[in-house]
Coordinates of C-alpha atoms in Angstrom, one line a residue:
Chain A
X1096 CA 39.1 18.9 -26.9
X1097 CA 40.0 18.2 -30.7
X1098 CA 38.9 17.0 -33.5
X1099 CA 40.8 13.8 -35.1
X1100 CA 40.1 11.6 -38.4
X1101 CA 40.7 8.1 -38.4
X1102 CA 41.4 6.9 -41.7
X1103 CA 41.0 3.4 -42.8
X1104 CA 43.2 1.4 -45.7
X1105 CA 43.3 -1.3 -46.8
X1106 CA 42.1 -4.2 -49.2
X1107 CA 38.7 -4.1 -50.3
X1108 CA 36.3 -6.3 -48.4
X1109 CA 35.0 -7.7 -51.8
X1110 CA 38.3 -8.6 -53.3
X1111 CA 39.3 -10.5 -49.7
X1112 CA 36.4 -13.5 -50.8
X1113 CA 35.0 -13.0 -47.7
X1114 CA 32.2 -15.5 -46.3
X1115 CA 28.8 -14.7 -45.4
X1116 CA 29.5 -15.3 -42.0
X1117 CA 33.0 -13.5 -42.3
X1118 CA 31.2 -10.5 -43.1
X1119 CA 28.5 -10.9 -40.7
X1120 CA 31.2 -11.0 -37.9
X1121 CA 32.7 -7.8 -39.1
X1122 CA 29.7 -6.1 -39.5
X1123 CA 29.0 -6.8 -35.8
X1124 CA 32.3 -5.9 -34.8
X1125 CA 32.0 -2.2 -36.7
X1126 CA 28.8 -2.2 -35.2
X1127 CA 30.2 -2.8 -31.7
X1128 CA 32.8 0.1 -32.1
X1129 CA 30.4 2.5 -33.3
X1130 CA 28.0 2.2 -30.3
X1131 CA 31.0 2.5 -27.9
X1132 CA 32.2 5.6 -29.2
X1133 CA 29.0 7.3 -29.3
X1134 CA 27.9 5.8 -25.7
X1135 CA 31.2 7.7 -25.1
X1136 CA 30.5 10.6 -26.7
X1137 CA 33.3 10.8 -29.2
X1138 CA 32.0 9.9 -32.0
X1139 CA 31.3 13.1 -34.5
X1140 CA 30.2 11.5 -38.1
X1141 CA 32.0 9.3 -40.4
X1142 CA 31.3 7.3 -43.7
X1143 CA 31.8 4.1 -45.5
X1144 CA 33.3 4.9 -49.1
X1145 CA 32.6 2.5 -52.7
X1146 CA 35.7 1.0 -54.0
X1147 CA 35.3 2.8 -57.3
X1148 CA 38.4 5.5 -58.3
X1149 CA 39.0 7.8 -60.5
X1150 CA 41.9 9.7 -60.3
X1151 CA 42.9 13.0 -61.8
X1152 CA 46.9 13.7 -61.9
X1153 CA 49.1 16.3 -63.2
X1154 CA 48.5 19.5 -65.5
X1155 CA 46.9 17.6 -68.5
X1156 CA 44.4 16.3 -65.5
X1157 CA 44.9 12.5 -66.9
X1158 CA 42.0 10.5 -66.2
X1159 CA 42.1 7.1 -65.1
X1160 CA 39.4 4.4 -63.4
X1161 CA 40.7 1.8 -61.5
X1162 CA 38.7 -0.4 -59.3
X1163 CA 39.6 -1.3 -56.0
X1164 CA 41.3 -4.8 -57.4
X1165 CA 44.0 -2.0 -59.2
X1166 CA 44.8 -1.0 -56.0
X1167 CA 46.3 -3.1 -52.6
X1168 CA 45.8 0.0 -50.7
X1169 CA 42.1 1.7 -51.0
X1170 CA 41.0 4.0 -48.5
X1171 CA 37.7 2.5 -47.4
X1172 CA 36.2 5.0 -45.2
X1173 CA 36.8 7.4 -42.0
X1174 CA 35.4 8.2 -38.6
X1175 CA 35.7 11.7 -36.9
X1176 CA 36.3 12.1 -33.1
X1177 CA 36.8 14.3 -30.8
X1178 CA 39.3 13.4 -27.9
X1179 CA 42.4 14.9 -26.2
X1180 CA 45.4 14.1 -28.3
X1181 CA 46.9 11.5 -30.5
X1182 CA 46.9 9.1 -27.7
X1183 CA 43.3 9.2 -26.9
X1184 CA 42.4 8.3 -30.4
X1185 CA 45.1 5.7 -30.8
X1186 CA 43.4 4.3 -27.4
X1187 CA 39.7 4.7 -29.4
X1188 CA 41.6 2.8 -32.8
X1189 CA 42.5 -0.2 -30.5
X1190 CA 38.6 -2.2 -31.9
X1191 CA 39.2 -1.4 -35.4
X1192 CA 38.5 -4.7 -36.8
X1193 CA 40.4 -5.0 -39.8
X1194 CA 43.8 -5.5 -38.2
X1195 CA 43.7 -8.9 -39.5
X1196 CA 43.1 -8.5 -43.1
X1197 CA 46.3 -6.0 -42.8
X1198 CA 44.3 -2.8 -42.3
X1199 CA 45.7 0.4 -41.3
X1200 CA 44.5 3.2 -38.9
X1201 CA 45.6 6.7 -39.7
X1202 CA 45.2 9.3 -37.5
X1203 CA 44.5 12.9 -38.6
X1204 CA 44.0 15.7 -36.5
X1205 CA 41.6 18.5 -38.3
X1206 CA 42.9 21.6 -38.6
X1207 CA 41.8 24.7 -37.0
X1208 CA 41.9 28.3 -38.2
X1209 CA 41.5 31.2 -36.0
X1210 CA 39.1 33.4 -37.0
Chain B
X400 CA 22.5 -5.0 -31.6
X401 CA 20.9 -8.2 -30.9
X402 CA 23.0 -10.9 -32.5
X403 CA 20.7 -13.4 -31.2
X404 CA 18.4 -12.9 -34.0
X405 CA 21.6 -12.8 -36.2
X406 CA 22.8 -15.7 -35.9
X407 CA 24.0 -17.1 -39.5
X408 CA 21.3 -14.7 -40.7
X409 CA 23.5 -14.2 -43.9
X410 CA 25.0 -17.6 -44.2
X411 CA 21.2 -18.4 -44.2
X412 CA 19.4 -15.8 -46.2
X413 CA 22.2 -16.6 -49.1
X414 CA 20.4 -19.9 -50.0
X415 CA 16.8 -18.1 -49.7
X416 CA 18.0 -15.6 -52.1
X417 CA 19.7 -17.8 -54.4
X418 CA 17.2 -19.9 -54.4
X419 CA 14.5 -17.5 -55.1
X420 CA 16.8 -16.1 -58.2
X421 CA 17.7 -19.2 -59.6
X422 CA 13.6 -19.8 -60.1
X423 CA 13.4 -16.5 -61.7
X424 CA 16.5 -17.1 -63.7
X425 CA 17.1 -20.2 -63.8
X426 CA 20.2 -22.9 -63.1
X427 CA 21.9 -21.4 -66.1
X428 CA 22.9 -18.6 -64.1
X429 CA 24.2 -19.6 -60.7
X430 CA 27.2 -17.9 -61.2
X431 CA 25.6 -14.4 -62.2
X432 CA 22.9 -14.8 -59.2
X433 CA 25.4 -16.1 -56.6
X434 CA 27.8 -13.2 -57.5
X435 CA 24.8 -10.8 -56.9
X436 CA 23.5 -11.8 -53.6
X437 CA 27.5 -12.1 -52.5
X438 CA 27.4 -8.2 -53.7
X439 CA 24.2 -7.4 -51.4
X440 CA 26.1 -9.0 -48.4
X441 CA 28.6 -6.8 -48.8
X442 CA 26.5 -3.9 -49.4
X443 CA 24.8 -5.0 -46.5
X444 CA 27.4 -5.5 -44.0
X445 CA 29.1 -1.9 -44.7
X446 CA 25.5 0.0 -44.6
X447 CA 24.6 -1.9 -41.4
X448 CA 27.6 -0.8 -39.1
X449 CA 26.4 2.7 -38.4
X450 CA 22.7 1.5 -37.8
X451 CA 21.2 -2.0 -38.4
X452 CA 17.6 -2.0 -40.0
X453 CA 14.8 -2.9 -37.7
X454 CA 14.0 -5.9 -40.0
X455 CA 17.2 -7.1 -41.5
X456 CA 15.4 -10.2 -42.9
X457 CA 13.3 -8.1 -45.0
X458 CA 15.6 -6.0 -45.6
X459 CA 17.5 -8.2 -47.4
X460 CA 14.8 -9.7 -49.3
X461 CA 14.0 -6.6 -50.6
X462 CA 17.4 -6.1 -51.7
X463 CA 17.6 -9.6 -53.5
X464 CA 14.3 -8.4 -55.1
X465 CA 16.3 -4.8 -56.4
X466 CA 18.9 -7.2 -57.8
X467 CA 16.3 -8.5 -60.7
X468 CA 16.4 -6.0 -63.1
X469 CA 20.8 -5.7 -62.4
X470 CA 20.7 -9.1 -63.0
X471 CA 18.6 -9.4 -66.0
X472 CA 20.6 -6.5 -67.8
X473 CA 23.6 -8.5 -66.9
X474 CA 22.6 -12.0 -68.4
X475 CA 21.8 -9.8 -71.4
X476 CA 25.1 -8.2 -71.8
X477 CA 26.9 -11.9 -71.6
X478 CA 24.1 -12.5 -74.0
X479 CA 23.7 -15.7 -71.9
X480 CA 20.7 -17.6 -72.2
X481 CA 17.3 -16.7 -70.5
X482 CA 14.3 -18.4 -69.3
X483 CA 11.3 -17.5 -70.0
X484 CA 10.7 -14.2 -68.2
X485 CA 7.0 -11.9 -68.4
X486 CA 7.9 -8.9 -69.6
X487 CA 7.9 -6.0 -67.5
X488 CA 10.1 -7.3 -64.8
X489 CA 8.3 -5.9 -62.0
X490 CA 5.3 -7.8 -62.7
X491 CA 3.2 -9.4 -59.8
X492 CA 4.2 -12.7 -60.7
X493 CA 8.6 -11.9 -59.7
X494 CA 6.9 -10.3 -56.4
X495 CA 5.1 -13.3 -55.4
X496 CA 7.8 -15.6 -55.3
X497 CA 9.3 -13.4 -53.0
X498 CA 6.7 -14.3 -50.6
X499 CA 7.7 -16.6 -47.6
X500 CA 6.0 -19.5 -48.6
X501 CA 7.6 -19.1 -52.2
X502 CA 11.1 -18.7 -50.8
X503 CA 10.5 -22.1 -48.9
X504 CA 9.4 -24.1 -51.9
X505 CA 12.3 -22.5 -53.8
X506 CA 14.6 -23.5 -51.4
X507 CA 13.7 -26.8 -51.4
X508 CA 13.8 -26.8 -55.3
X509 CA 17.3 -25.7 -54.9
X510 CA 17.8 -28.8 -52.2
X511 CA 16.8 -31.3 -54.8
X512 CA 18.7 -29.8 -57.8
X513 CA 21.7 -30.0 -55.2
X514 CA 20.6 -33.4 -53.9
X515 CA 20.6 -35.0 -57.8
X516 CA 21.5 -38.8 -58.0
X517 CA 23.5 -38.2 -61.1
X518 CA 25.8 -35.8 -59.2
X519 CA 28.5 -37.3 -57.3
X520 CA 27.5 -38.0 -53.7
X521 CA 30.5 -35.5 -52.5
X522 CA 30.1 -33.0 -55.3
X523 CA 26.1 -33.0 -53.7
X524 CA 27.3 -32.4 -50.4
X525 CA 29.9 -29.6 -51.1
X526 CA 27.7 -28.3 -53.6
X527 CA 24.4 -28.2 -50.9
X528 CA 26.6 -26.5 -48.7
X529 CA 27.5 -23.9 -51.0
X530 CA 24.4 -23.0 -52.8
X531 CA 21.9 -23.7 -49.7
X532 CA 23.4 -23.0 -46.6
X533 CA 25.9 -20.1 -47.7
X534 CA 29.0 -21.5 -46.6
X535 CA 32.6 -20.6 -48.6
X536 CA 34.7 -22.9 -50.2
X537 CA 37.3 -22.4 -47.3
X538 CA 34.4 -23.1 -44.6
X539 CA 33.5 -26.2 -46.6
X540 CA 36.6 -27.5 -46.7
X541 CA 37.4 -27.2 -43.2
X542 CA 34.4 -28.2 -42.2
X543 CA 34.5 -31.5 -44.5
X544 CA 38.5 -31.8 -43.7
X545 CA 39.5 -31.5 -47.1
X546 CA 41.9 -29.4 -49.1
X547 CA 40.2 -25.6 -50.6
X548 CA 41.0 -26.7 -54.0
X549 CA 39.1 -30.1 -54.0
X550 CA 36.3 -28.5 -52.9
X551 CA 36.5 -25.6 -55.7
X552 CA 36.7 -28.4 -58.1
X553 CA 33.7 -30.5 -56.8
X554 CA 31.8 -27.2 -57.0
X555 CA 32.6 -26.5 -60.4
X556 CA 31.8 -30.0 -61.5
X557 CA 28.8 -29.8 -60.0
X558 CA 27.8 -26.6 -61.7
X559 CA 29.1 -27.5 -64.7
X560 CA 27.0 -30.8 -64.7
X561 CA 23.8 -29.1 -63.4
X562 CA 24.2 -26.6 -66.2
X563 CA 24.8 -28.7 -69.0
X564 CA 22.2 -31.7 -67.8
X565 CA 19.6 -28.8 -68.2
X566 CA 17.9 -29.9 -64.6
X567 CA 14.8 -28.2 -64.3
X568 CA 14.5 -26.4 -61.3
X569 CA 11.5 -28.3 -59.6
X570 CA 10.7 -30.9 -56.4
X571 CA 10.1 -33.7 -58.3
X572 CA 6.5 -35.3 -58.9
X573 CA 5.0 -38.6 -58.6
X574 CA 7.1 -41.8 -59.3
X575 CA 10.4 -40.2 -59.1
X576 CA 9.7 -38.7 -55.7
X577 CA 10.6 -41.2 -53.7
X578 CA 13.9 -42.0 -54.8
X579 CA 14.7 -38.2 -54.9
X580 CA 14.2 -37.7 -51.2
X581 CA 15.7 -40.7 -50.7
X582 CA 18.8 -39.3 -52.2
X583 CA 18.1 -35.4 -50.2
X584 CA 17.8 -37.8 -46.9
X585 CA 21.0 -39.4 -47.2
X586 CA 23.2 -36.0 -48.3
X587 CA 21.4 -34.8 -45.2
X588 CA 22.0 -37.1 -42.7
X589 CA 26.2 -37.2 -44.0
X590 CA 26.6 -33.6 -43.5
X591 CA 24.9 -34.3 -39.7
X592 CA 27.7 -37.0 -39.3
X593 CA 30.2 -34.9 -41.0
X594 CA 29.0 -32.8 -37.9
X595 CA 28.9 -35.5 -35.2
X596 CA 31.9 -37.6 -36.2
X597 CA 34.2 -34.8 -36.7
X598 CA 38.1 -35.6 -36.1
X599 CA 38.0 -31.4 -35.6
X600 CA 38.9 -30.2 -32.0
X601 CA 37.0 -27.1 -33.0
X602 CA 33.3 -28.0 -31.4
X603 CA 31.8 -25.2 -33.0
X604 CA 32.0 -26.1 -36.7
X605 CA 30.7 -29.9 -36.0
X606 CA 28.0 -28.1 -34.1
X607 CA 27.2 -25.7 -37.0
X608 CA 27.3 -28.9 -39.8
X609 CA 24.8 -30.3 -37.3
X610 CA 22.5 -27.4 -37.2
X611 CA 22.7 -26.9 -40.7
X612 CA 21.8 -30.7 -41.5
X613 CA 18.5 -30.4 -39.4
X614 CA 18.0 -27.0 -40.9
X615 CA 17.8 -28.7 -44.4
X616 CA 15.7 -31.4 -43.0
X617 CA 12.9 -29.0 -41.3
X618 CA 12.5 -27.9 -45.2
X619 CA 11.7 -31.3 -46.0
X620 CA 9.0 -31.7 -42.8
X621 CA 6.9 -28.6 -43.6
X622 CA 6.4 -29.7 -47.3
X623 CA 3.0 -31.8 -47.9
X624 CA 4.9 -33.8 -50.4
X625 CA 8.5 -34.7 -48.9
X626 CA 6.9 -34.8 -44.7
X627 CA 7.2 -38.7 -45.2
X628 CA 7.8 -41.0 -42.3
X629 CA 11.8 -41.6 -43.2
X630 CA 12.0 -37.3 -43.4
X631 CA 10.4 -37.6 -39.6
X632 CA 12.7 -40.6 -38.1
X633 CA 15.8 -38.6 -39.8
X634 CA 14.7 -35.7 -37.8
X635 CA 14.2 -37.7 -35.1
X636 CA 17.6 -39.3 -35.6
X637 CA 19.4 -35.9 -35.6
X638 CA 17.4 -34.5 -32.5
X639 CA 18.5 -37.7 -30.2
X640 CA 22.0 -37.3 -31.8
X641 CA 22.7 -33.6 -31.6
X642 CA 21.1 -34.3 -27.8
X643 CA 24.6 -35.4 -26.8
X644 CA 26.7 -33.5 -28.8
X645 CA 27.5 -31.2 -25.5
X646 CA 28.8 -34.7 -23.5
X647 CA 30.6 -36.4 -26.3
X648 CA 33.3 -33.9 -25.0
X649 CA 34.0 -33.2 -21.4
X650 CA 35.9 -30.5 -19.9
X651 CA 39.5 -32.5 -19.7
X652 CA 38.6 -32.5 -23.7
X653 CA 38.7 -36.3 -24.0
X654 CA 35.7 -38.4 -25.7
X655 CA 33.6 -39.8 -23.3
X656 CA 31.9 -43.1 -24.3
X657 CA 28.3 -43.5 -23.9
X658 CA 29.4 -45.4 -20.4
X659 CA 31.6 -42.6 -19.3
X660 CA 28.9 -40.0 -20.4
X661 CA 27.0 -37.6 -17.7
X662 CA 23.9 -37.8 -19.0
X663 CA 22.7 -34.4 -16.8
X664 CA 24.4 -32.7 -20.1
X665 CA 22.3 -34.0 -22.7
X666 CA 19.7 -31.9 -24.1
X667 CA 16.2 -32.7 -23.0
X668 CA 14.6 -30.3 -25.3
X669 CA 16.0 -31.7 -28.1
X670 CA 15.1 -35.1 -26.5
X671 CA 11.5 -34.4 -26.5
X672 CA 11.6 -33.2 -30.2
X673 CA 13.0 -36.3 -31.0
X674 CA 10.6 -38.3 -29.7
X675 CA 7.4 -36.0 -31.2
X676 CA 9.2 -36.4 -34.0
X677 CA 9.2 -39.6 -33.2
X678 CA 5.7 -40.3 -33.3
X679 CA 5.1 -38.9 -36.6
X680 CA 7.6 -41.0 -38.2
X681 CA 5.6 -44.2 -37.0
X682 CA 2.3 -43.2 -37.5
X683 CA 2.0 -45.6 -40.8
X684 CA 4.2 -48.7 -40.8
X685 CA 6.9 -47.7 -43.3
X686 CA 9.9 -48.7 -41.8
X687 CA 13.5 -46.7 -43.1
X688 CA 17.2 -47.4 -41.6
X689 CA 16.7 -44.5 -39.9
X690 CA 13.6 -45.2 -37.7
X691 CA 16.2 -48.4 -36.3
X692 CA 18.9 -45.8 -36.4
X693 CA 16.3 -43.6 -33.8
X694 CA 14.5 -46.2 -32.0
X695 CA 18.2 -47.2 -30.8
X696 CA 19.5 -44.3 -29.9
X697 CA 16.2 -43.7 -28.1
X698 CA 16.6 -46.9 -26.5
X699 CA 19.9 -45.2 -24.9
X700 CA 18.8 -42.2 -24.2
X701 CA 15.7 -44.1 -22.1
X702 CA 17.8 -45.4 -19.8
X703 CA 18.7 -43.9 -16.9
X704 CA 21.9 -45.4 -16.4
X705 CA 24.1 -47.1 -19.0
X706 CA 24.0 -49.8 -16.7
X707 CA 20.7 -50.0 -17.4
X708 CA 20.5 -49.5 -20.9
X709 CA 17.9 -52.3 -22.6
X710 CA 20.6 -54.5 -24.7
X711 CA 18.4 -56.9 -25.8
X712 CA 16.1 -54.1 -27.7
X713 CA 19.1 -52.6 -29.2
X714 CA 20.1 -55.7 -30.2
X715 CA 16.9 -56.4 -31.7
X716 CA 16.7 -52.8 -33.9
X717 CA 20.0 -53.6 -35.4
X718 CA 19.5 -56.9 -36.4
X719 CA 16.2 -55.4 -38.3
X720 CA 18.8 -52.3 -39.7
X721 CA 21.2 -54.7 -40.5
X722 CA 18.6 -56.8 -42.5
X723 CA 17.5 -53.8 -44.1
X724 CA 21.3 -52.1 -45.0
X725 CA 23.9 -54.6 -43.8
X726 CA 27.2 -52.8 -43.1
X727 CA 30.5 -53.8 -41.3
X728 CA 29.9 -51.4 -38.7
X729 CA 26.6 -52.5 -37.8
X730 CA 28.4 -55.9 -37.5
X731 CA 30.8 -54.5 -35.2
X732 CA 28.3 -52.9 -33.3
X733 CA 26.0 -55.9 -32.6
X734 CA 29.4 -57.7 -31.5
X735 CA 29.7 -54.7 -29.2
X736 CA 25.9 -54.9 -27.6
X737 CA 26.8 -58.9 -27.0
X738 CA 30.0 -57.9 -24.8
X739 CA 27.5 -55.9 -22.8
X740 CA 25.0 -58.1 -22.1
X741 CA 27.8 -60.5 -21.4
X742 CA 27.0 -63.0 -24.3
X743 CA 30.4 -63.4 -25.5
X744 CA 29.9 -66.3 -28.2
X745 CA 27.2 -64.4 -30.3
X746 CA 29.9 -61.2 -29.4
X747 CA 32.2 -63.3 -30.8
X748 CA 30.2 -64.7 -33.9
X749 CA 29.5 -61.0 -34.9
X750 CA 33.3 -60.0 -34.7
X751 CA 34.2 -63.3 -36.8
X752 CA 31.6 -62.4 -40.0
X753 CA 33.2 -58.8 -40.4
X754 CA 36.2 -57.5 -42.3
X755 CA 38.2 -54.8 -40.7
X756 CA 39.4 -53.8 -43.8
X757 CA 35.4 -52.3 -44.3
X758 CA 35.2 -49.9 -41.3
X759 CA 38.4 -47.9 -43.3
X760 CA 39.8 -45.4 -41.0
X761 CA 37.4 -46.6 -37.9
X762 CA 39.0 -50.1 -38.2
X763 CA 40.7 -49.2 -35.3
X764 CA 37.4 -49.3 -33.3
X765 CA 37.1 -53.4 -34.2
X766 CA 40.1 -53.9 -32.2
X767 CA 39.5 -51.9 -29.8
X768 CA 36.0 -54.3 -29.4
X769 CA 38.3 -57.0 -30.0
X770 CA 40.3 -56.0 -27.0
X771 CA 37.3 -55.7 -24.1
X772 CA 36.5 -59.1 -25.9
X773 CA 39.9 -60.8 -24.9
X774 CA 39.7 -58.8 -21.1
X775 CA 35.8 -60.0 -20.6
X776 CA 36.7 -63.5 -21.7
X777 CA 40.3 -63.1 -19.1
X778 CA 42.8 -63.0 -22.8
X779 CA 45.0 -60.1 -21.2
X780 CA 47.5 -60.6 -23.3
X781 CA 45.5 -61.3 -26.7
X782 CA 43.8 -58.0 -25.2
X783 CA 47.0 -55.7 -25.3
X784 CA 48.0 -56.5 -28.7
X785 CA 44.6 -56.0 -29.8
X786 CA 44.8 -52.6 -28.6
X787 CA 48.3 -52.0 -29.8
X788 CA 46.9 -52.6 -33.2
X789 CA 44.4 -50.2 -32.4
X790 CA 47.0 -47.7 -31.4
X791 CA 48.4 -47.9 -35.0
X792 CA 45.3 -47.7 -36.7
X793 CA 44.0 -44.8 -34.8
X794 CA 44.7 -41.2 -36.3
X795 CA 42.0 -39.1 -34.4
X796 CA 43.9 -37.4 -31.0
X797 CA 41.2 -38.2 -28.8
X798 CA 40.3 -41.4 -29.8
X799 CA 43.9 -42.0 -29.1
X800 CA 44.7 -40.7 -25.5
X801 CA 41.0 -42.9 -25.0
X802 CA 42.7 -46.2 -26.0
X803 CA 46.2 -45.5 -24.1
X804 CA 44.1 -45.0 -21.0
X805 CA 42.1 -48.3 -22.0
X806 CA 45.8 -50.3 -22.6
X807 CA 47.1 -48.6 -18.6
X808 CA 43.6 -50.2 -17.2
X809 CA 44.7 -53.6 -18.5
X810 CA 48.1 -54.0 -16.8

């Protein structure tokens, strides 16, 4: 067994003007894949992240806020499982909800060090 | 999770909280307060995938209640105007009206604000939509059939009326009463036939309109002041309606006629609500359209069979309706009822006083009267071209495979 991260990005719910009943849906859906996972055992932890930025580049560490309306792309939070391989997570990623609204999965596999 | 309990609970709890913050705040600052509780959803929805609360109902209204002070500092900043407030915030008085009974007679506030006779009657139903029953601009305008944009400008007329008319935020008192409910009855009962008459094949949103219309209404019947007989008979109205909602469509998808109906699917729990409701709406004699509008649905829903259906009474409740709000369709109608009870020169004296022209894009239903008409009185061919006009008239998918299998029973 491994440990993987799923990453999720994409637009920020609040910038997509979704309905209350929109966002009721989704919740449920979230909702839906969480308790499967952890039925199943797999799921390890994860959090939901706020769309505020701030970025820090370069050798003069420039500063800059965006919010997430800056930004198409915003990484909006992560699970972490532990499965097999890539496949077995990819299988787990199938009832991420946001497919719709253009949302991407990445997969991550945590690295291990041997002591 | 128990979505049972869920169901609409945010398109629902958006009007509460709205509500409850525009008394706080006042009209002046829908925008701020609707932007806010938007916010908490949100909040909401992402905190509640991992674990919902036990009490999501109260766990929202406490949230709404956080969003005070935010809001406050906010109206500030814009230097916008503000109401009166008590200082200190957190006084007693802002936690009272977050009590249940406040949040009802804030909702209802919000219902007669939205309800206005000096707004537009459609700006007052998109708006009512909005602002009480949570529903987006998108989900409006599908709902209503329209176009996103004409409903984004009826809203923002209608906020930019309430906010410069300086409406006080209030269920009006004494003389003006009246009137005002009449005015919240009516906005009602056309988002319930927004519902029931939809040309949508999507059930579920004429289902939801329909819900939502009796939702408002039940606001209406637990208020001392606005629980008058017409509030009853609407309800009553809606129940008997809503009843049959399930057999206006059956499974081959094609609209089924009150002949062709089964009656095994309507509802008989919403039946029996209708008539206790019913029996409140009578209990003094003041007599609205929409106790005739009841009694005769009632009077269908009685029967046991179509064939048996009571034509005379029917007749007899629209000729009173029809004294009381004479309308083309209710001519139409009454011409109908005679070609069932097989008197075809009163069917035919009802059919002569009435302009087509008036039933607009159901004008296609007068012909299609006119039709049975000619094929009761042995007219076949008067009878096809009636329904060929019918044919043209007819935009609705339905309605029209209905009338092509009407035009193959002729020949």
């Amino acid at each position: 067994m491994k440990n993987f991260m799923m990453i999720f990005i994409g637009a920020d719910y609040a910038d997509l003007g979704l309905s209350q009943e929109e966002m009721q849906g989704r919740m449920e859906k979230w909702f839906a894949w969480g308790n499967k996972m952890e039925q199943a055992g797999v799921l390890k932890g994860g959090e939901a992240l706020t769309p505020q930025i701030r970025r820090i580049v370069g050798q003069n560490r420039t500063v800059t806020d965006l919010s997430s309306a800056e930004v198409k792309e915003i990484v909006g939070g992560y699970y972490l499982v532990e499965a097999i391989d890539f496949d077995a997570v990819q299988e787990i990623a199938q009832d991420f909800p946001d497919y719709d609204l253009g949302g991407t999965v990445e997969i991550r596999e945590i690295m291990v060090f041997d002591h | 999770m128990n979505s049972k309990n869920l169901d609409h609970l945010f398109r629902h709890h958006h009007g509460k909280m709205v509500s409850v913050l525009t008394r706080i705040f006042g009209l002046s600052n829908l925008e701020i307060i609707e932007d806010a509780v938007q916010d908490t959803f949100l909040k909401a929805s992402i905190n509640w995938r991992k674990k919902q609360p036990d009490n999501p109902e109260a766990w929202l209204t406490k949230a709404a209640k956080n969003r005070v002070l935010d809001i406050f500092r906010k109206i500030q900043a814009e230097k916008k105007h503000l109401p009166e407030l008590k200082s200190g915030l957190e006084s007693i008085a802002v936690n009272e009206l977050f009590l249940d009974a406040e949040i009802e007679d804030a909702q209802l506030r919000m219902i007669f604000t939205a309800c206005h006779p000096k707004l537009n009657p459609k700006d007052r139903i998109s708006f009512a939509l909005r602002t009480i029953s949570g529903f987006s601009s998108k989900e409006i305008a599908s709902a209503l059939l329209t176009k996103e944009e004409t409903i984004k400008k009826r809203l923002f007329r209608a906020r930019k009326f309430i906010q410069e008319s300086d409406l006080a935020f209030k269920i009006p008192q004494g003389q003006e009463l009246p009137h005002r409910i009449e005015s919240v009855l009516e906005v009602i009962y056309l988002i319930f036939n927004e519902g029931f008459h939809s040309n949508k094949k999507e059930v579920l949103i004429q289902k939801e309109l329909c819900g939502e219309a009796m939702r408002l209404c039940k606001y209406l019947l637990k208020n001392k002041h606005t629980n008058i007989p017409a509030s009853y008979a609407l309800f009553a109205l809606m129940c008997f309606h809503a009843a049959r909602l399930d057999a206006k469509i059956n499974t081959e998808n094609e609209l089924m006629d009150l002949k062709n109906q089964d009656r095994n699917k309507w509802s008989f729990p919403l039946i029996q609500m209708g008539n206790t409701m019913m029996n409140k709406a009578v209990e003094n004699n003041e007599f609205s359209t929409y106790h005739y509008e009841a009694a005769i649905i009632a009077e269908h829903i009685k029967a046991p069979s179509f064939e048996q259906t009571n034509w005379k009474k029917i007749l007899t409740w629209y000729e009173c309706l029809h004294k009381l709000q004479p309308t083309a369709s209710h001519l139409l109608i009454m011409g109908v009822v005679c070609l069932q009870s097989k008197n075809y020169i009163k069917a035919n004296y009802y059919f002569e006083q009435l302009n087509p022209e008036d039933l607009e894009q159901r004008s296609y239903l007068f012909y299609s009267a006119k039709a049975d008409y000619f094929v009761a009185t042995n007219n076949k061919k008067e009878a096809i071209i009636q329904l060929n006009i019918a044919l043209e008239k007819v935009t609705n998918r339905l309605e029209k495979e209905f009338l092509e299998k009407k035009k193959l029973t002729i020949n």
